Amino acid sequence: MTTTPSVTPSVQLVSDLVARIPEFREAYETHVLHQGGVLPHVFFWDVVQDTVRSFLGEDPAAPDWRRTLAFLEEESRRGILGVDEVIVTSFLGDLPSPQEPGHAIVHRLGPVMAAKFARLRPLG
């Protein structure tokens, strides 16, 4: 998708995520309804929760965590400021801590996100 001038890179990231992984559509629609628009950092809290639930096998209907990580790795490789800000701050930064269930997902991050995660949270 191409970015139109009125759409920020972070909002485009959310649109592209929902387009690529339609299982996020319901969460997206609920988010837009409650927030009155797209707030990427807020929406990504739901993305993290659904991704970790999928990784742990707790919710068979959750979007597949592998597809989500693959999409975010692709986006991370692009090096777009607003996109990286959302992925680093509101995805990588909100992954479970070492003592929390699901922390092992950090070992499944692609190389670009793994490097950003290591800089963000050197202790895990």
XYZ file of C-alpha atoms in Angstrom:
124
model
C 0.000 0.000 0.000
C 1.142 3.508 -0.635
C 0.963 6.137 2.048
C -1.286 9.088 1.356
C -0.184 12.469 2.724
C -2.891 12.471 5.419
C -1.919 9.031 6.747
C 1.076 8.857 9.071
C 3.507 5.947 8.747
C 2.322 4.561 12.088
C -1.349 4.583 11.025
C -0.303 2.994 7.722
C 1.473 0.272 9.722
C -1.790 -0.581 11.487
C -3.710 -0.607 8.175
C -1.094 -2.829 6.552
C -1.085 -5.202 9.538
C -4.865 -5.627 9.378
C -4.737 -6.071 5.601
C -2.004 -8.718 5.860
C -3.424 -10.502 8.925
C -7.235 -10.176 8.781
C -7.609 -11.895 12.157
C -6.767 -8.489 13.661
C -9.786 -6.871 11.946
C -12.201 -7.328 14.865
C -9.714 -5.862 17.357
C -9.063 -3.019 14.900
C -12.752 -2.212 14.471
C -13.312 -2.274 18.235
C -10.274 -0.033 18.694
C -11.485 2.527 16.133
C -14.962 2.515 17.681
C -13.658 3.103 21.218
C -10.840 5.508 20.318
C -12.638 7.444 17.592
C -9.797 6.708 15.180
C -6.530 4.829 14.957
C -4.084 5.305 17.813
C -1.238 2.983 16.767
C 0.503 2.759 20.148
C -2.786 1.938 21.880
C -3.775 -0.603 19.208
C -0.432 -2.344 19.505
C -1.185 -3.217 23.129
C -3.871 -5.536 21.715
C -1.443 -6.814 19.076
C 1.059 -7.774 21.793
C -1.607 -9.483 23.895
C -3.005 -11.469 20.950
C 0.495 -12.399 19.750
C 1.578 -13.689 23.162
C -1.712 -15.601 23.614
C -1.145 -17.227 20.225
C 2.475 -18.060 21.112
C 1.333 -19.684 24.372
C -1.449 -21.587 22.596
C -4.065 -19.977 24.838
C -6.327 -18.723 22.057
C -6.656 -20.774 18.865
C -8.578 -17.892 17.258
C -5.794 -15.364 17.901
C -3.793 -14.219 14.878
C -0.872 -16.612 14.336
C 2.145 -15.231 16.195
C 4.544 -16.367 13.448
C 2.749 -14.311 10.818
C 2.668 -11.282 13.114
C 6.396 -11.509 13.863
C 7.194 -12.017 10.163
C 5.152 -8.935 9.211
C 6.755 -6.789 11.916
C 10.235 -8.013 10.946
C 9.571 -6.966 7.334
C 8.375 -3.557 8.491
C 11.392 -3.172 10.814
C 13.768 -3.754 7.903
C 12.321 -0.739 6.090
C 13.709 1.722 8.650
C 10.749 4.133 8.613
C 10.812 6.395 11.663
C 7.123 6.314 12.679
C 6.914 2.582 12.019
C 10.029 1.769 14.036
C 8.786 3.918 16.896
C 5.562 1.900 17.185
C 7.262 -1.479 16.774
C 10.027 -0.732 19.286
C 8.008 1.190 21.869
C 4.639 -0.508 21.711
C 5.460 -4.033 20.567
C 8.985 -4.957 21.619
C 8.791 -2.837 24.758
C 5.561 -4.533 25.848
C 6.632 -8.150 25.317
C 6.615 -10.239 28.496
C 9.473 -9.834 30.962
C 11.692 -12.830 31.765
C 9.522 -13.837 34.725
C 6.247 -13.639 32.749
C 4.575 -16.360 30.677
C 5.369 -16.005 27.004
C 8.782 -14.396 27.428
C 10.330 -17.108 25.218
C 8.750 -15.361 22.217
C 11.688 -12.934 22.314
C 13.907 -15.810 21.146
C 11.751 -16.117 18.023
C 12.193 -12.509 16.867
C 13.793 -11.978 13.471
C 17.320 -10.506 13.343
C 16.299 -6.852 12.946
C 13.746 -6.914 15.763
C 16.047 -9.044 17.951
C 18.780 -6.397 17.646
C 16.318 -3.617 18.500
C 14.966 -5.643 21.432
C 18.503 -6.216 22.771
C 19.177 -2.460 22.674
C 15.824 -1.664 24.278
C 15.889 -4.360 26.963
C 19.432 -5.686 27.338
C 18.394 -7.838 30.308
C 15.454 -9.339 28.405
